[in-house]
CSV table of C-alpha atoms in Angstrom, one decimal:
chain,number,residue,atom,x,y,z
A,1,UNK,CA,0.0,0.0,0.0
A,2,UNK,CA,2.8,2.6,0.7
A,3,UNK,CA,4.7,1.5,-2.1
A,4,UNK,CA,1.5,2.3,-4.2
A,5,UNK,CA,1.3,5.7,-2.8
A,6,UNK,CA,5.0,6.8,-2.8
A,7,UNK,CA,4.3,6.3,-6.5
A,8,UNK,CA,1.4,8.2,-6.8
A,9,UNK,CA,2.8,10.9,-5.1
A,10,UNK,CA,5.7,10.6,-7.3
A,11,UNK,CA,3.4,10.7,-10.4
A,12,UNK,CA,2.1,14.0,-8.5
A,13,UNK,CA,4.6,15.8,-8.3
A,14,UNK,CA,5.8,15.1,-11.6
A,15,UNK,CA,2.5,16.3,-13.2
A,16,UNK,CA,3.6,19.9,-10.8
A,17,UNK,CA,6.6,20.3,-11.9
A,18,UNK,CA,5.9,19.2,-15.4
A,19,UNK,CA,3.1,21.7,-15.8
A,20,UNK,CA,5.0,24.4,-13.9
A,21,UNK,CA,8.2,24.6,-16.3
A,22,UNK,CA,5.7,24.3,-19.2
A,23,UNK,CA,2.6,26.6,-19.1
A,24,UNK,CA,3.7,29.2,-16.4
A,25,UNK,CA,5.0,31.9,-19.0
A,26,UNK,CA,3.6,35.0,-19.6
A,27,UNK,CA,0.7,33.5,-22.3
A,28,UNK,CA,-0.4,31.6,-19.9
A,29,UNK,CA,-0.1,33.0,-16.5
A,30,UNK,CA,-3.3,32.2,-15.6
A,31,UNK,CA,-1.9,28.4,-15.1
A,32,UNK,CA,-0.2,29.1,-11.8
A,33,UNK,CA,-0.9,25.7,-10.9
A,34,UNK,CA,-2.0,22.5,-11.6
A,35,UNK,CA,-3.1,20.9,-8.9
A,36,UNK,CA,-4.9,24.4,-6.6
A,37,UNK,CA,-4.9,27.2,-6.4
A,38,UNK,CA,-2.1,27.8,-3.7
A,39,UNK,CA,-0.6,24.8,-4.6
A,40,UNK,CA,3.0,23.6,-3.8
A,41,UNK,CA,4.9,20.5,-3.7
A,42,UNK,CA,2.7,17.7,-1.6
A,43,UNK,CA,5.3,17.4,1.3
A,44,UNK,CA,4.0,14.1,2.8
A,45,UNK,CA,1.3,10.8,2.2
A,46,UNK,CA,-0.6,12.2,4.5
A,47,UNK,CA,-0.6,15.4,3.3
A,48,UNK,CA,-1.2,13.7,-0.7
A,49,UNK,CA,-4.4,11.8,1.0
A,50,UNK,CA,-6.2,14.5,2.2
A,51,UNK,CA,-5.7,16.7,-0.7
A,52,UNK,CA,-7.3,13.4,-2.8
A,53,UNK,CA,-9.9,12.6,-0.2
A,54,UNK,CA,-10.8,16.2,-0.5
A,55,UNK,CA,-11.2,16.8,-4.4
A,56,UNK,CA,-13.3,13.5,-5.2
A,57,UNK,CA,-16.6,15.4,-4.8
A,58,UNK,CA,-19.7,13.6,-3.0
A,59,UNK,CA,-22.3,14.2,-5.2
A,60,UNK,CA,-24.9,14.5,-2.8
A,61,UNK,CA,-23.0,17.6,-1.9
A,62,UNK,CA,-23.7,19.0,-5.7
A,63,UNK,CA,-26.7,18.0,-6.4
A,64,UNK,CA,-30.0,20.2,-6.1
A,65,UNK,CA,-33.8,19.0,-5.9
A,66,UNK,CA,-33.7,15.1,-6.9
A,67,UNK,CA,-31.4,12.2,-5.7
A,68,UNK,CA,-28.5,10.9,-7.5
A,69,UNK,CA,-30.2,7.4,-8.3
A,70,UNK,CA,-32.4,9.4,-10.3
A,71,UNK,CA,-29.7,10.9,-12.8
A,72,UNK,CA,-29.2,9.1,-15.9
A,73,UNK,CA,-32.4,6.7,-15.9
A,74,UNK,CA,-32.8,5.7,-19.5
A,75,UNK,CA,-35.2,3.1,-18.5
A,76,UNK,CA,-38.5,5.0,-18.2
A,77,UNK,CA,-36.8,8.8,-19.2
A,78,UNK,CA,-38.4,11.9,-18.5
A,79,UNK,CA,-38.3,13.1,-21.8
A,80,UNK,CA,-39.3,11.6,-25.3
A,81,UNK,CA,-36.5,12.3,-27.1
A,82,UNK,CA,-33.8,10.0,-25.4
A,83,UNK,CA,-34.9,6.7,-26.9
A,84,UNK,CA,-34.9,8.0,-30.7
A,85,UNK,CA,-31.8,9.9,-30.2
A,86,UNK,CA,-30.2,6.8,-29.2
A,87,UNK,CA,-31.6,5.1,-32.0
A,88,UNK,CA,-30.7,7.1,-34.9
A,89,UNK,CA,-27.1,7.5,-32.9
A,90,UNK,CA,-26.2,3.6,-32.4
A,91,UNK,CA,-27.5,3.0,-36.2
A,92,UNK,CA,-25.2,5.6,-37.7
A,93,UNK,CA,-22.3,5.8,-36.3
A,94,UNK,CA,-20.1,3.5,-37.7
A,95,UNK,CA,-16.3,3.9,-38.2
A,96,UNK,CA,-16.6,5.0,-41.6
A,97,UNK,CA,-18.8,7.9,-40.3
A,98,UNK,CA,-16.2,8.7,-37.9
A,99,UNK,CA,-12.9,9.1,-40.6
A,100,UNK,CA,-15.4,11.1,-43.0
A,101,UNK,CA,-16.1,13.4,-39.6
A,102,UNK,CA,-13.2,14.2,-38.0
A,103,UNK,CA,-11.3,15.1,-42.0
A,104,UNK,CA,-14.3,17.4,-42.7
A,105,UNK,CA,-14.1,19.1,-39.2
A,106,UNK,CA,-10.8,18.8,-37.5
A,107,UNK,CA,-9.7,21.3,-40.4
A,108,UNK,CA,-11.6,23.7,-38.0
A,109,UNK,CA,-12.2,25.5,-41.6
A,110,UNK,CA,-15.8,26.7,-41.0
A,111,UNK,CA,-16.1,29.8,-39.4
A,112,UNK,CA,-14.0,31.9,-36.8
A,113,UNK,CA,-15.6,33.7,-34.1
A,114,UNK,CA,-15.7,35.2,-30.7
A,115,UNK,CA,-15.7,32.8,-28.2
A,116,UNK,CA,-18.8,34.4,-26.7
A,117,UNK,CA,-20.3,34.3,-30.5
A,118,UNK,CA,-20.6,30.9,-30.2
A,119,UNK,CA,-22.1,30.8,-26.2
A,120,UNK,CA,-24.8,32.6,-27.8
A,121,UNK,CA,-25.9,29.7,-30.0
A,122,UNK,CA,-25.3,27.7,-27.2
A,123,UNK,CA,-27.8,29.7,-25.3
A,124,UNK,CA,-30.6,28.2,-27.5
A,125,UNK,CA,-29.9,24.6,-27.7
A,126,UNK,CA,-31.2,22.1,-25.9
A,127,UNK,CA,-29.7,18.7,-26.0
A,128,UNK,CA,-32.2,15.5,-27.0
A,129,UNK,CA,-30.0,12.8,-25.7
A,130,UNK,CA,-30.1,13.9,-21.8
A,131,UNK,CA,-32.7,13.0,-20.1
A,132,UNK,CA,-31.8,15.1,-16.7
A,133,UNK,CA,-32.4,18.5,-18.3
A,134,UNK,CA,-33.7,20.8,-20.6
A,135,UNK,CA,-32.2,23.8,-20.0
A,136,UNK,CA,-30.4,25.3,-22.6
A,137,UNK,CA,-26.3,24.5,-22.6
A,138,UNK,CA,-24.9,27.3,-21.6
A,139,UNK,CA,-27.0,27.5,-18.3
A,140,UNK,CA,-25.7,23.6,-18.0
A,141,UNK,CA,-22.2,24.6,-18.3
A,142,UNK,CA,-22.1,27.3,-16.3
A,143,UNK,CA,-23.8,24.7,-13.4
A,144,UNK,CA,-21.2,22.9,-14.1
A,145,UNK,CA,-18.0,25.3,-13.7
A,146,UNK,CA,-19.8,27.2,-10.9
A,147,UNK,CA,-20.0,23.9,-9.1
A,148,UNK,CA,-16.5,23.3,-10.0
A,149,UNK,CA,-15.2,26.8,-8.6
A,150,UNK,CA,-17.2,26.5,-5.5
A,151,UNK,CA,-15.1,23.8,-4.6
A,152,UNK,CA,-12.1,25.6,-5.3
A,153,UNK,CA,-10.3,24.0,-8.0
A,154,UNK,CA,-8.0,25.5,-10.1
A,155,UNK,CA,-9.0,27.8,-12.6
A,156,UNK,CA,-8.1,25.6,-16.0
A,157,UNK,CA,-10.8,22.9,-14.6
A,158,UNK,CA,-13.3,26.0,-13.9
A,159,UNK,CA,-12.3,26.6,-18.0
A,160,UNK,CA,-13.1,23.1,-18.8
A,161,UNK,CA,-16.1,23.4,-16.8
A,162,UNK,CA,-17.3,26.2,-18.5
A,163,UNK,CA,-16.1,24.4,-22.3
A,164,UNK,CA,-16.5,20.6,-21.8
A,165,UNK,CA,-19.7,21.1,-24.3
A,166,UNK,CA,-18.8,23.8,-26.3
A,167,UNK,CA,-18.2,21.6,-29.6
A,168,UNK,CA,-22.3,21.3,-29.4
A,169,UNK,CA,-21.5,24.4,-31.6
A,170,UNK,CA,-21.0,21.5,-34.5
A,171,UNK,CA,-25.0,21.6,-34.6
A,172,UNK,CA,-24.7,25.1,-35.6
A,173,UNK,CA,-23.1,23.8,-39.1
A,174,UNK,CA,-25.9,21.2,-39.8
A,175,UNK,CA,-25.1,18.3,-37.9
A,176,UNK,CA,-28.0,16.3,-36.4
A,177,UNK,CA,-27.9,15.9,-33.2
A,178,UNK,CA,-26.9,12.1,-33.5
A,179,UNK,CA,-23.5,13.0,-34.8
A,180,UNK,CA,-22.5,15.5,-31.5
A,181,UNK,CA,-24.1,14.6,-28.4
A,182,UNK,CA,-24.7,11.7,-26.2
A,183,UNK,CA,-22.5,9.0,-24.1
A,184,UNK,CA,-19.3,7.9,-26.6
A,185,UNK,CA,-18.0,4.7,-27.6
A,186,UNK,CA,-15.0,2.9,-29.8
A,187,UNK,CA,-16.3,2.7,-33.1
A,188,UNK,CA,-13.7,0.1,-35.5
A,189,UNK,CA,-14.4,-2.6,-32.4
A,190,UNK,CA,-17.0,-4.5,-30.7
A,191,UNK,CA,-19.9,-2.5,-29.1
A,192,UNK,CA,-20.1,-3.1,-25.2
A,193,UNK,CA,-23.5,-4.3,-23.7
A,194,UNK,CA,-23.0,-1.8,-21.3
A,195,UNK,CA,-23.4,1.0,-23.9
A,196,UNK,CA,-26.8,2.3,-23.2
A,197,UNK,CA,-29.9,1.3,-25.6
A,198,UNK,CA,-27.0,-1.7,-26.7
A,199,UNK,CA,-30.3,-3.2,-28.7
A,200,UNK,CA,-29.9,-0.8,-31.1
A,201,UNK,CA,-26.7,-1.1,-32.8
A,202,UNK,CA,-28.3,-4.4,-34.3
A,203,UNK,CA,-29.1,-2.0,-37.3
A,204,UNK,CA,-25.4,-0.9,-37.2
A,205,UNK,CA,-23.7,-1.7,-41.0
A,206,UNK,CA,-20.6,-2.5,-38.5
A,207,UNK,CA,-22.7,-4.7,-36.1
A,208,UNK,CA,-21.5,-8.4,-38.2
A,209,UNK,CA,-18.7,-7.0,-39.7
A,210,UNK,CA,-16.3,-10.0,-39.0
A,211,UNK,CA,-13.5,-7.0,-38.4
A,212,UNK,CA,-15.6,-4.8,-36.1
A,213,UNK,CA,-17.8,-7.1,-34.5
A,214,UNK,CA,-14.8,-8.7,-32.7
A,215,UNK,CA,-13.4,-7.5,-29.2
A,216,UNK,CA,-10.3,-5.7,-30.6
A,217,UNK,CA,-11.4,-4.8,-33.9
A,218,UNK,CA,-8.8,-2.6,-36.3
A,219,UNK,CA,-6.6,-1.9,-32.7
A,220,UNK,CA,-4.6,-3.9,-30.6
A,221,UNK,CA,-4.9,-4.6,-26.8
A,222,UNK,CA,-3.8,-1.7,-24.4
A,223,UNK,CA,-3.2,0.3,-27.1
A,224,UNK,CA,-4.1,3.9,-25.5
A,225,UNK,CA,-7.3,5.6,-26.3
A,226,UNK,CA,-5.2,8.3,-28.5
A,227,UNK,CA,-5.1,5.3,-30.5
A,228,UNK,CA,-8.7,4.6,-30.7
A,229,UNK,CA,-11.5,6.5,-32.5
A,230,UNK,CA,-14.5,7.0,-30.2
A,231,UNK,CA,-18.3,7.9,-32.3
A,232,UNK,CA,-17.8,11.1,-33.4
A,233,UNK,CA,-19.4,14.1,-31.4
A,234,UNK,CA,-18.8,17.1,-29.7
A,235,UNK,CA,-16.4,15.8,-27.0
A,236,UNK,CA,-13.4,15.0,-29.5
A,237,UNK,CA,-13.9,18.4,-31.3
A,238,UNK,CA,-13.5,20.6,-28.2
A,239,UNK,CA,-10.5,18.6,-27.2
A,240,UNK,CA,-8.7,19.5,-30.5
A,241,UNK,CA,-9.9,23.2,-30.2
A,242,UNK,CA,-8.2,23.6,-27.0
A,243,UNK,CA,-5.4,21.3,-26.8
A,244,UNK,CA,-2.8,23.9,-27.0
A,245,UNK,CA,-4.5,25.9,-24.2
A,246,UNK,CA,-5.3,23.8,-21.7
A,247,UNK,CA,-3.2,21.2,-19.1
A,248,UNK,CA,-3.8,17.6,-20.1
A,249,UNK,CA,-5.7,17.0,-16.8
A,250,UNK,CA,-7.9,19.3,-18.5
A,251,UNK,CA,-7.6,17.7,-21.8
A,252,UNK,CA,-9.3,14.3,-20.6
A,253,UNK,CA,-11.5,15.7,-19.1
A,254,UNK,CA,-13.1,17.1,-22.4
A,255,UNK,CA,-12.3,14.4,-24.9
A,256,UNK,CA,-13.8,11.8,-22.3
A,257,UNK,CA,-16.2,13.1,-20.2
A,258,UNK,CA,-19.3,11.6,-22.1
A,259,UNK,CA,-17.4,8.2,-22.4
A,260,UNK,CA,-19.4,6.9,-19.9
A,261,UNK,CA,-19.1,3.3,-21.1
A,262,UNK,CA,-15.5,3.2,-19.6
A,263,UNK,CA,-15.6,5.9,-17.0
A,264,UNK,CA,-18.4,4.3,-15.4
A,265,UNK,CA,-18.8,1.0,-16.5
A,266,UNK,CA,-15.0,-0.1,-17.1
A,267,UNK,CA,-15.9,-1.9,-20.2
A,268,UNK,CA,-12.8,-0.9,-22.3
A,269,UNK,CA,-10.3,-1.7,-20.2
A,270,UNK,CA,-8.3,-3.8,-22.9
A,271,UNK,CA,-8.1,-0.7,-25.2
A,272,UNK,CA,-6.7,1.7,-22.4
A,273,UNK,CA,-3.2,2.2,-21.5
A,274,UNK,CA,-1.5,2.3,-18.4
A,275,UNK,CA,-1.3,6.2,-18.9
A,276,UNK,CA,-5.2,6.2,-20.0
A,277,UNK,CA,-5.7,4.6,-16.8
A,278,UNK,CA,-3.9,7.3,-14.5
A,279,UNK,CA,-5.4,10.2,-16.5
A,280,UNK,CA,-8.7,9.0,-15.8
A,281,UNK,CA,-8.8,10.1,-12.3
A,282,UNK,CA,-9.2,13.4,-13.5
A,283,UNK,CA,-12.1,12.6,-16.0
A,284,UNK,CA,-13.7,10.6,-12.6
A,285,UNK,CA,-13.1,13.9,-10.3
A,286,UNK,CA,-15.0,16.0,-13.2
A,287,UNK,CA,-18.0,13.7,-14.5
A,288,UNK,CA,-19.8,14.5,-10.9
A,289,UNK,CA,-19.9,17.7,-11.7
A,290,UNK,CA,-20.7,17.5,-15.0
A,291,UNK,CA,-24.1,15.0,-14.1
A,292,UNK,CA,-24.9,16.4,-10.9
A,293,UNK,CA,-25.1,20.1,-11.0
A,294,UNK,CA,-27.8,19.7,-13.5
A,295,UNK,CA,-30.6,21.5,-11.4
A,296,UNK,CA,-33.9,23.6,-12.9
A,297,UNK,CA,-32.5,26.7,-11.5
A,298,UNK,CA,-30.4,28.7,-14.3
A,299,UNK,CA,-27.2,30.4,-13.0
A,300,UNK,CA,-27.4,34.3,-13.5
A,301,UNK,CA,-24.7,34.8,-16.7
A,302,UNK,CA,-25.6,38.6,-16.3
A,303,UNK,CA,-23.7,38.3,-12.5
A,304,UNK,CA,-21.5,36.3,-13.6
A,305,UNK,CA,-19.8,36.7,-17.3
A,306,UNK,CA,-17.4,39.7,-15.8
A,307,UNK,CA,-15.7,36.8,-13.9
A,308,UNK,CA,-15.7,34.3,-16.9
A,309,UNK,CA,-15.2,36.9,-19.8
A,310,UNK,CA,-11.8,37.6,-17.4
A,311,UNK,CA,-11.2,33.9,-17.6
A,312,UNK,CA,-11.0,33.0,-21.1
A,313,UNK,CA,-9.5,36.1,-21.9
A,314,UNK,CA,-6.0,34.7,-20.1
A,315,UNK,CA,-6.5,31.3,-21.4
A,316,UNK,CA,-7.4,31.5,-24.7
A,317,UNK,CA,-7.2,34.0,-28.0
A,318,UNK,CA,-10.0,36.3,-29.2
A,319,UNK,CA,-11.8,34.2,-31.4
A,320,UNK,CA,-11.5,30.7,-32.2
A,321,UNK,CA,-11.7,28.8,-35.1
A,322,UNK,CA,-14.2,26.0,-35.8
């Protein structure tokens, strides 16, 4: 058990100092830490405990008006929508669909705009696959990173907060719903059972292919999820749109946080590297606020853009490409 933990206080610090030397310059001198925001080098295990103990969130702590059992029912969901999102999403995405996406839109050759340009087509979409709100995303993201601050974490995981869903803005060029939102999964491999609504990939062209349908498909085992193309959507755009701005803590927690086939259910665990496996701490310290600060009552933006408008001005450019 202490040899386990000298490690992971090991892989700590290296993660400080590593993040330190890299993206404390003057660019980026909002990222004057990584790990809080006083931080300095964890001096002792027990020290390295509490700090762990202390940022794993209980979610009963976050959520407002409903229990947490009640999140994420997809058995009887509130609203109509889920089931035939799910539907039209299991049946299309294929592997195929996923090359043809991420060429046409990882050129980020569409449009550059204000970051704020794009909150305000946020501000008027509502997403069909959840079935825990239907407030519009920005008031959902904004739950999110105000839940996020209020614990006080660092300032780059109030940004990713505030971002994690801002490549929903790939509905504003015409793409169905199906092809952005929802929970991810490997496409090029066998679906998991534990992929919600599994029934419905059975209409799936890649369901019997005799490459696809098998357990490691076009990749081999352990091969890192950099390696691995997940159905295409919203969280793999916003990860290349800020992967030079943000710490890769950071960077996870966007690409994966809708992954919730192996964040929750573990049912990839022969695709994920050892490093996958130690980075996804930080996608399990965020997904709780992510699902449970979903609440009817909207944040006020009016109160509370001066802070956030100061926020991504230090992190990121003026506008953004997408």
């Amino acid at each position: 058990m202490i040899g386990r933990l000298r490690r992971a206080v090991k892989k700590l610090r290296g993660f400080y100092l590593f993040f330190n030397k890299h993206l404390y310059n003057d660019k980026h001198n909002a990222m004057n830490t990584v790990l809080s925001a006083n931080a300095t080098p964890l001096a002792s295990l027990d020290e390295w405990e509490e700090d762990l103990l202390n940022r794993y969130p209980d979610p009963e702590s976050i959520v407002q008006g409903k229990k947490t059992e009640e999140f994420r029912n997809y058995e009887a969901p509130v609203r109509d929508t889920v089931k035939e999102f799910y539907r039209l999403n299991h049946t299309y995405q294929t592997y195929d669909f996923v090359t043809k996406k991420r060429e046409e839109f990882l050129k980020f050759d569409k449009k550059e705009m204000p970051v704020w340009d794009a909150f305000d087509f946020l501000n008027e979409l509502v997403d069909d696959s959840d079935p825990d709100t239907d407030l519009d995303q920005l008031q959902h993201l904004l739950q999110t990173s105000e839940a996020i601050r209020a614990d006080g974490h660092p300032e780059w995981m109030v940004l990713a907060g505030l971002f994690h869903d801002m490549g929903k803005v790939l509905c504003l060029f015409g793409e169905p719903q199906w092809a952005v939102v929802g929970d991810t999964f490997p496409v090029g491999c066998a679906y998991s059972d534990k992929i919600v609504y599994p029934e419905y990939f059975v209409n799936n062209p890649d369901y019997n292919n005799e490459v696809y349908s098998t357990k490691y498909g076009v990749y081999e085992p352990n091969c890192g999820l950099d390696n691995v193309h997940l159905s295409w959507g919203h969280d793999e755009y916003v990860y290349q749109m800020m992967k030079d701005h943000l710490p890769e803590p950071a960077l996870y927690m966007l690409r994966y946080h809708s992954f919730y086939p192996q964040h929750r259910e573990h049912a990839y665990d022969h695709l994920m590297s050892a490093h996958d496996h130690e980075m996804f701490k930080w996608v399990n310290l965020f997904n709780p606020y992510d699902l449970y600060s979903k609440s009817a009552t909207p944040p006020n933006w009016k109160e509370l853009r001066p802070y956030y408008e100061g926020l991504v001005a230090k992190y990121l450019p003026s506008t953004l490409k997408f």
